[in-house]
XYZ file of C-alpha atoms in Angstrom:
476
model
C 21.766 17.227 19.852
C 19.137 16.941 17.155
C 19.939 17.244 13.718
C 19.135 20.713 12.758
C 17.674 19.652 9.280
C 15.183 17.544 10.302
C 12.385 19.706 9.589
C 13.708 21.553 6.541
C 15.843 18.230 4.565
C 15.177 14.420 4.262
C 15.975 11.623 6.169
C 15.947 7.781 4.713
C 16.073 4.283 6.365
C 19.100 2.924 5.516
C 19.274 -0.727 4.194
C 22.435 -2.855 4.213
C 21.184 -4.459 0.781
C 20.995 -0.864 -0.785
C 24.217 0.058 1.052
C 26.644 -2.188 0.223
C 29.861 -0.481 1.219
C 28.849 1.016 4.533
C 27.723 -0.839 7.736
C 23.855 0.394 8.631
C 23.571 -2.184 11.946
C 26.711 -0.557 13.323
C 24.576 3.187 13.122
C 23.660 4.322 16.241
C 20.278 7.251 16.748
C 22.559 10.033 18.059
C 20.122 11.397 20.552
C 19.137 7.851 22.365
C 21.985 6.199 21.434
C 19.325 3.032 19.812
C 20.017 0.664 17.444
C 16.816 -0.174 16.061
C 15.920 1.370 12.728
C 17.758 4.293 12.224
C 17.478 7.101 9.568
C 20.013 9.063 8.094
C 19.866 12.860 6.926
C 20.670 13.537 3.472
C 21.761 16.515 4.277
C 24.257 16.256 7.122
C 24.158 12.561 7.600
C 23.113 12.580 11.234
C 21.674 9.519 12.512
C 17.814 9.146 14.062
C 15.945 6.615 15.503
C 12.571 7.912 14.652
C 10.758 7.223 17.857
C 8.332 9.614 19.685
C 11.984 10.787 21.620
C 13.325 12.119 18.203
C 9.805 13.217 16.765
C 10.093 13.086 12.704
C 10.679 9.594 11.122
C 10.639 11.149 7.909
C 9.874 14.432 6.810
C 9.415 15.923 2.489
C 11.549 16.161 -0.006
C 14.325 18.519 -0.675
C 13.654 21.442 -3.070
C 15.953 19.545 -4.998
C 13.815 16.192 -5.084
C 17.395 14.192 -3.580
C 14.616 11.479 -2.121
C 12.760 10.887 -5.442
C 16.220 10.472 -7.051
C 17.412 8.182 -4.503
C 13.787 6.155 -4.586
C 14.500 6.266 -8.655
C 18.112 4.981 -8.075
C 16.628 2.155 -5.675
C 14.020 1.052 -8.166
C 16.184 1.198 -10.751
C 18.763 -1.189 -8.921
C 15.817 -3.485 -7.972
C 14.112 -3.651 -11.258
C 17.336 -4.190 -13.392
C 20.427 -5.810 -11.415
C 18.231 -8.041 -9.465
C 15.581 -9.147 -11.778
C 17.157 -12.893 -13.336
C 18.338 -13.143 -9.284
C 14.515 -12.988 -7.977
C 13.413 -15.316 -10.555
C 15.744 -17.618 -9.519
C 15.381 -17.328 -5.746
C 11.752 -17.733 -6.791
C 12.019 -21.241 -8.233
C 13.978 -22.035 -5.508
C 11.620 -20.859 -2.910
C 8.782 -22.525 -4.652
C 10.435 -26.294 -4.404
C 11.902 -25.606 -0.885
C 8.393 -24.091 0.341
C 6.354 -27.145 -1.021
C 9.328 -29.173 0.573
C 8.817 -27.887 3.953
C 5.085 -27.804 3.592
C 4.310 -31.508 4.054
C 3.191 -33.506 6.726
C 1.652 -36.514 7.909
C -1.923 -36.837 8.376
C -3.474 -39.991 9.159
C -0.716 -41.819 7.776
C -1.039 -40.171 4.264
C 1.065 -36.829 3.152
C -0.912 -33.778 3.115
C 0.362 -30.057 2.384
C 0.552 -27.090 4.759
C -0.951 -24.113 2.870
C -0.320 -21.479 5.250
C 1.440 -18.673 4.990
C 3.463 -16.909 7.607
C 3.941 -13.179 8.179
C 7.524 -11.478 7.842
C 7.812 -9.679 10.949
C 8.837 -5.881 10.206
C 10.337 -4.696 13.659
C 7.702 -5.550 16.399
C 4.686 -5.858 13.981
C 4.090 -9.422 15.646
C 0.748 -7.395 17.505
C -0.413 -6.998 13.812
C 0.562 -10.233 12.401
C -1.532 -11.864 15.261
C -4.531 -10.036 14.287
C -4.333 -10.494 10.588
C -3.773 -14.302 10.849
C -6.584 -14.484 13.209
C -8.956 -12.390 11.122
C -7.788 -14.354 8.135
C -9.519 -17.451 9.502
C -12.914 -15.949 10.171
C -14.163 -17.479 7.174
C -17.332 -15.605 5.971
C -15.271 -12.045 6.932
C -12.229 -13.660 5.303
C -14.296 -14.221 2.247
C -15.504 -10.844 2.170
C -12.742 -9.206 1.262
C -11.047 -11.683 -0.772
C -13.846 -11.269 -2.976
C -13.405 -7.521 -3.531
C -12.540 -6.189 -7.319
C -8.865 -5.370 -6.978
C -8.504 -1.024 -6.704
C -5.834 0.028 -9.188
C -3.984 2.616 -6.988
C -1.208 2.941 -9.845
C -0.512 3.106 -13.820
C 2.037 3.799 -16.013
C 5.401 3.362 -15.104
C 4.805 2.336 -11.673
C 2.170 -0.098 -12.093
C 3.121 -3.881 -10.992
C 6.339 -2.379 -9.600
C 7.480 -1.791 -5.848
C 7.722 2.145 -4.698
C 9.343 3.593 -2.002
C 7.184 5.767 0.244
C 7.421 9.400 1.842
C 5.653 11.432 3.205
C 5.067 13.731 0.336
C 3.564 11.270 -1.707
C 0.025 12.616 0.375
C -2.611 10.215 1.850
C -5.083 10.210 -1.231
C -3.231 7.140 -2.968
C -3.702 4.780 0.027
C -6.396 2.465 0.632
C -6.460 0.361 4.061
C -9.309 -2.099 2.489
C -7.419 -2.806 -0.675
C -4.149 -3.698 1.041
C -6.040 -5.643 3.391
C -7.752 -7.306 0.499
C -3.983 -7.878 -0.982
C -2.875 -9.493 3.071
C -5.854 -11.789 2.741
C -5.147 -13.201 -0.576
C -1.800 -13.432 -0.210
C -2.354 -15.774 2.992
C -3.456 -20.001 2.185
C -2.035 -19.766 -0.631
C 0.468 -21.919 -0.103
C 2.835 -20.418 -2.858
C 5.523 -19.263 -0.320
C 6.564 -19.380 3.834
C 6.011 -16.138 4.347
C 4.563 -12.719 3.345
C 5.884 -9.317 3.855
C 2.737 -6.924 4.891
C 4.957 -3.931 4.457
C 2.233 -1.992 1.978
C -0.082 -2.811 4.351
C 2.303 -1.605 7.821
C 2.755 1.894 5.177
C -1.521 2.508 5.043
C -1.684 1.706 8.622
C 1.150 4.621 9.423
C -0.310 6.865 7.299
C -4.036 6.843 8.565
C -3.084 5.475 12.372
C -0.247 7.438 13.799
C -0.571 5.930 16.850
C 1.316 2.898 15.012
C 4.178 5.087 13.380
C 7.329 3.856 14.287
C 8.482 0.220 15.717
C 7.578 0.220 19.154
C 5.722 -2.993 20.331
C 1.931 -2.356 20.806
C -1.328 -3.630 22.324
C -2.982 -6.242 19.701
C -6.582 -5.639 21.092
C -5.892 -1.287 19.928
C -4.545 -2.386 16.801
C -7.332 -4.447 16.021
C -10.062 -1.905 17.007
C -8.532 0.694 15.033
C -8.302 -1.579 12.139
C -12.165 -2.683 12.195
C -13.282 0.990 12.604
C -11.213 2.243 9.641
C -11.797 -0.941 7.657
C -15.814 -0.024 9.041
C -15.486 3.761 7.503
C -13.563 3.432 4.288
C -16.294 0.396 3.578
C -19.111 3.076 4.469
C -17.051 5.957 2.204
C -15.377 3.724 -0.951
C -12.567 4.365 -2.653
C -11.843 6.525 -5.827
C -16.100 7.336 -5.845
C -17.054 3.928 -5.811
C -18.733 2.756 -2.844
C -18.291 -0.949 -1.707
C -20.528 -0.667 0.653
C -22.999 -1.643 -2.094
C -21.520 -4.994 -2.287
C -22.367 -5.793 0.955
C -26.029 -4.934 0.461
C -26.177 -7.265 -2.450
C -25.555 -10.389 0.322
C -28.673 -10.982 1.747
C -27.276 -13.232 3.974
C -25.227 -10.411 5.683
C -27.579 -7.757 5.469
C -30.806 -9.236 6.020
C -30.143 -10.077 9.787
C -27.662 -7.449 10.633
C -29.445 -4.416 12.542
C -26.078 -3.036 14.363
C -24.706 -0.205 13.155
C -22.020 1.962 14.782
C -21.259 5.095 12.947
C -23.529 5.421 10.250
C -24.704 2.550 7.604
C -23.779 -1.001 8.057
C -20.829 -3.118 6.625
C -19.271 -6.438 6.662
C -16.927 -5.587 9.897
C -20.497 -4.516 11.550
C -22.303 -7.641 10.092
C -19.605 -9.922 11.370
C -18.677 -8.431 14.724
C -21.312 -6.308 16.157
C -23.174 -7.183 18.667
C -25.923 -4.376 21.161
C -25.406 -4.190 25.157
C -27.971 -3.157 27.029
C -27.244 -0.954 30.123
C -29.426 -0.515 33.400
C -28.622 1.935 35.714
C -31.171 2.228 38.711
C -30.823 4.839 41.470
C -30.670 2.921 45.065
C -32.527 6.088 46.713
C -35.585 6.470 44.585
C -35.653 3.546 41.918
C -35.331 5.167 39.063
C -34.529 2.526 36.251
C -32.742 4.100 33.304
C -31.821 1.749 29.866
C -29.357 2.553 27.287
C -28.441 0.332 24.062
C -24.712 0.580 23.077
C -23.437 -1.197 20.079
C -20.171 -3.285 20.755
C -17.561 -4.750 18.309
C -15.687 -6.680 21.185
C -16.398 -7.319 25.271
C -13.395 -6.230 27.497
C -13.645 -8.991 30.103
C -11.956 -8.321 33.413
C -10.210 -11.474 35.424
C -11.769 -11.559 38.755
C -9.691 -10.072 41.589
C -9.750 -13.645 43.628
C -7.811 -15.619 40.587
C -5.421 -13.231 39.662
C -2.374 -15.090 41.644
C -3.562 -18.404 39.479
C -0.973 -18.729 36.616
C -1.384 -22.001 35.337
C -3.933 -24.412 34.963
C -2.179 -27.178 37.236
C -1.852 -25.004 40.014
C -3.382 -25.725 43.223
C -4.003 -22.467 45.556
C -7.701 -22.593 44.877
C -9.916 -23.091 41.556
C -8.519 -22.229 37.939
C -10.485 -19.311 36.410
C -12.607 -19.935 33.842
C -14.416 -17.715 31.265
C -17.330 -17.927 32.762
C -16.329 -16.248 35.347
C -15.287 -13.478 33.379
C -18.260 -13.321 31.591
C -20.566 -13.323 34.896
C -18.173 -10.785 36.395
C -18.640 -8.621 33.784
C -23.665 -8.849 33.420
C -23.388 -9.515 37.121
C -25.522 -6.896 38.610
C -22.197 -3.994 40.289
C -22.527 -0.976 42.649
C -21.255 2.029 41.056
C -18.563 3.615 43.582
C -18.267 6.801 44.821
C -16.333 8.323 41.441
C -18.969 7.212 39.705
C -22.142 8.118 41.095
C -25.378 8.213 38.682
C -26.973 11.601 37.580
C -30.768 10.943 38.459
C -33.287 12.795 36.454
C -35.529 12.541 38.714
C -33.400 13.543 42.092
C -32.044 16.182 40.382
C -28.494 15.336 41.231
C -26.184 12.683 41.919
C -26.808 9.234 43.613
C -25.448 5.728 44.601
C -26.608 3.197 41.581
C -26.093 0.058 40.940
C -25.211 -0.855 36.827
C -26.459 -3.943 34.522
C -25.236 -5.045 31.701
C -27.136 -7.101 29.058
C -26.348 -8.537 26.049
C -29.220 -7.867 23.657
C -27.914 -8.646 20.701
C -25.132 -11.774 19.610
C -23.136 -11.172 16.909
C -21.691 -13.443 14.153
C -18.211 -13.377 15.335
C -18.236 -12.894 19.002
C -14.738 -11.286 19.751
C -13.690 -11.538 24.029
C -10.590 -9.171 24.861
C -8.947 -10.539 28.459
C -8.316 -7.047 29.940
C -4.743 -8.435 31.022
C -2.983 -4.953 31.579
C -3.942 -2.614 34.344
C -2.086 0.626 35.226
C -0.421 1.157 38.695
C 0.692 4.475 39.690
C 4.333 4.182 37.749
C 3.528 1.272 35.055
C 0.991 -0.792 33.324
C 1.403 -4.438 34.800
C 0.041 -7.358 33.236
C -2.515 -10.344 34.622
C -0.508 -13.079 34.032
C -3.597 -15.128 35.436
C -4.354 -18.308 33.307
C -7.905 -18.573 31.861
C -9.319 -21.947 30.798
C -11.681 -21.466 27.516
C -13.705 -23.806 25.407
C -12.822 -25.136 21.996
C -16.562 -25.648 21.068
C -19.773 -25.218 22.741
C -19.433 -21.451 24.359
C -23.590 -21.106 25.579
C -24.163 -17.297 25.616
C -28.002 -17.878 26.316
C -27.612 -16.886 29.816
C -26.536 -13.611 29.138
C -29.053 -12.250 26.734
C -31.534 -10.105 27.640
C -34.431 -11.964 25.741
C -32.986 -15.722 25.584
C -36.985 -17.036 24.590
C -36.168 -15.226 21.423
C -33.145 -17.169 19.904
C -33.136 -20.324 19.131
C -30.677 -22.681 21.435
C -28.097 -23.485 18.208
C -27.677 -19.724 18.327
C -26.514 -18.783 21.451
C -23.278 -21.616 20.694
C -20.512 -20.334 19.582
C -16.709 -22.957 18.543
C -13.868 -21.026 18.951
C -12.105 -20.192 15.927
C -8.682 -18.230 16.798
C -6.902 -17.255 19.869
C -3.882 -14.177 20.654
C -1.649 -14.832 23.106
C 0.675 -12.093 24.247
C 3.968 -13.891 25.801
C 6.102 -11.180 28.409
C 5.102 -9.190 31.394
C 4.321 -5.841 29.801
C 2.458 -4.258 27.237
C 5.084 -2.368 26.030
C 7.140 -5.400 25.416
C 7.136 -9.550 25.142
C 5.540 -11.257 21.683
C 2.287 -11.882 20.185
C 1.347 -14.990 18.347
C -1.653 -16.758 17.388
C -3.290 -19.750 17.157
C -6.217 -20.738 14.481
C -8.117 -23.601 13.241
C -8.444 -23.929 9.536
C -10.677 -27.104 7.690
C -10.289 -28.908 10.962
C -6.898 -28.490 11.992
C -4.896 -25.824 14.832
C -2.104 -23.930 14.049
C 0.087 -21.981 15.626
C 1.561 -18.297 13.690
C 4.497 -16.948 14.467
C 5.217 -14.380 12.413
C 6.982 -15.729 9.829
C 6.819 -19.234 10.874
C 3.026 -21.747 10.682
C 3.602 -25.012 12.197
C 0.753 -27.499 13.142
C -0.878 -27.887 17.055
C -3.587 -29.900 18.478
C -6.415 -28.805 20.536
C -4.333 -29.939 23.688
C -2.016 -27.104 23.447
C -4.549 -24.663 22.150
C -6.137 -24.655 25.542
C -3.168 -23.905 27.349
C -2.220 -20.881 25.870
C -3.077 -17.651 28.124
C -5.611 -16.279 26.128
C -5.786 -11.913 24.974
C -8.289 -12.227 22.886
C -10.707 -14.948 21.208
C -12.683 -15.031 18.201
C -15.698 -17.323 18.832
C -17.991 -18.517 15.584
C -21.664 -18.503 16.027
C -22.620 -22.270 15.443
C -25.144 -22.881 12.029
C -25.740 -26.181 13.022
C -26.245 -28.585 15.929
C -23.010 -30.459 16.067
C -23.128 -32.484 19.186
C -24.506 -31.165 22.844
C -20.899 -29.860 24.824
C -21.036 -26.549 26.452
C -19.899 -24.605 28.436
């Protein structure tokens, strides 16, 4: 039964550091009987989940403010009690961190400056992207080079709050707290970073990522880049940064894709234009659209999708080439999708093109590794082999006479790799390079690779840099 004061009282997450004389892992959600992050009612101390099953995570305060008083009480504890203990666990951390931080690199000691992510119940899909995204260097730099956004004063400035509902959605900002992520990462002052004020913006303006379900890494991402794309177009507090990005030249100057109004740095960095031919097979009609495109959603070919690993030897290992030629080659529209042509006046067989007519910066390749089934969303297991350096788009463009050939080559720069057979389940990590060397995030923990393993991994999505220079002749 649910708790019948769910949408008139308050519920809180417990926390067994705030709780000290009751047991909050031992709490149970009384409707699914889960485990995993419950809440408790204030009012008749009934125990929730706050999935989708149980609806409200959190709802407003009483009438009688008993959540501001508690998130008072909690600050108070935090800011008083524990204050000479952080400091201390501080110092600590500091030595222990540089400690762990060393290795050996060509027989001399060099430091490990990366910083891990804290994981905060199945946010590895979001630590993936952000530790990717953090080594894309010129839209890394971007945003680390924003003014900071004071979102509070007074008593609460510098200090940790504790977020409702009813504090409203006008004191949020996605870029700033992405800013904050950025800054905070290669820094090298700690192991690991908690994006928690960053996980509270993305709940408040994405509610498809409310709660602590696992979730697809390629979604995440896009709905990141468009509200990262749309706050940058808007500001925040009145003052536009879009203006920033029309003071670099270098950005601006070349960039002539823009989806949803003006151009910013996500647009500069990542967008790209298709172009699409349609042509009717009964009277030729030929009929061109331009779409702009943040990412390509590359299916595996049908014929390699029982190839799982690279030393496997029923038939050849996929490659992305294939996946890029599956997806220009020249496809026959089926009968559920038969072409409206103007000039027949009604529906016909076509056959569809795609084009790329513009390359952007960052070119951005999502393995389309989940496909529904009548009951269930199965994944494509199938493994893909991928190029460090030396990806040659030239063959795809629609007009390759007019780019030079050190601008169709693209290095790759970071890779996601979902481990698990579902969507709704498994892990996410990541793999980046960074001043010459791989590593490997999970979550909370950055250790060191080498190309070797890199191309192993069962790529989700890759984040390819367009080449500046010639740097030797290996493609694709």
């Amino acid at each position: 039964m649910e708790c019948p004061h769910l949408s008139s009282s308050v519920c809180i997450a417990p926390d067994s550091a705030k709780f000290p004389n009751g047991s909050p892992s031992s709490w149970c959600c009384s409707v699914c009987r889960s485990n995993k992050s419950p809440w408790v009612c204030l009012t008749c101390s009934s125990v929730h989940c706050g999935s989708y099953r149980c609806d409200d995570f959190v709802v407003n305060d009483t009438k009688l403010g008993l959540v501001q008083k508690v998130r008072e009480h909690l600050q108070n504890l935090e800011n008083s009690a524990f204050t000479a203990d952080r400091h201390r666990k501080r110092k600590l951390l500091e030595n222990s961190s540089l400690n762990s931080k060393l290795l050996k690199v060509n027989g001399s000691t060099a430091a490990i400056c990366a910083t891990g992510l804290r994981n905060l119940g199945n946010t590895c899909f979001m630590n993936a992207i952000l530790q990717s995204l953090s080594n894309i260097e010129q839209f890394c730099c971007y945003f680390k080079e924003l003014p900071a956004v004071e979102l509070r004063n007074g008593k609460t400035a510098g200090r940790r709050t504790y977020h409702t509902r009813s504090q409203g959605d006008n004191n949020v900002s996605l870029v700033e707290e992405f800013r904050k992520t950025l800054c905070a990462l290669w820094q090298g002052s700690q192991t690991a970073f908690s994006p928690e004020s960053l996980f509270y913006v993305v709940w408040k303006i994405m509610p498809n990522f409310r709660g602590y379900q696992q979730q697809d890494a390629h979604e995440f991402m896009r709905y990141l880049l468009d509200h990262l794309h749309l706050e940058l177009q808007g500001g925040f507090n009145g003052v536009s940064r879009s203006a920033i990005l029309q003071e670099n030249s270098a950005l601006s100057a070349s960039n002539k894709c823009c989806i949803n109004g003006a151009s910013t740095v996500v647009t500069a960095i990542f967008g790209g234009i298709l172009q699409n031919e349609v042509n009717c097979l009964i009277c030729g009609t030929e009929s061109r659209k331009f779409d702009p495109f943040l990412d390509l959603s590359l299916d595996i070919p049908s014929q390699f999708r029982n190839k799982r690993s690279k030393n496997q030897e029923n038939g050849p290992v996929c490659s992305l080439r294939d996946c890029l030629r599956s997806f220009t080659d020249l496809e026959e529209l089926d009968e559920t999708e038969l072409y409206m042509c103007h000039k027949c006046k009604k529906k016909q067989k076509s056959t569809k093109k795609f084009w790329i007519q513009k390359l952007p910066k960052v070119l951005c390749l999502h393995l389309k590794r989940f496909h529904w089934t009548a009951y269930l969303r199965n994944k494509v297991d199938t493994y893909v082999e991928f190029p460090l350096r030396g990806l040659d788009m030239k063959c795809y463009l629609l007009e390759p006479e007019n780019r030079g050939p050190e601008h169709c080559l693209y290095d790759l720069a970071a890779v996601v790799v979902h481990h698990g057979s579902g969507v709704g389940s498994g892990h996410y990590t990541a793999y980046a390079t960074h001043e010459g060397r791989w590593f490997h995030f999970n979550d909370s923990t950055v250790t060191l690779t080498d190309e070797d393993t890199v191309v192993k991994a069962k790529a989700y999505i890759l984040f390819y840099v367009e080449r500046q220079a010639k740097a030797g002749s290996d493609k694709l």
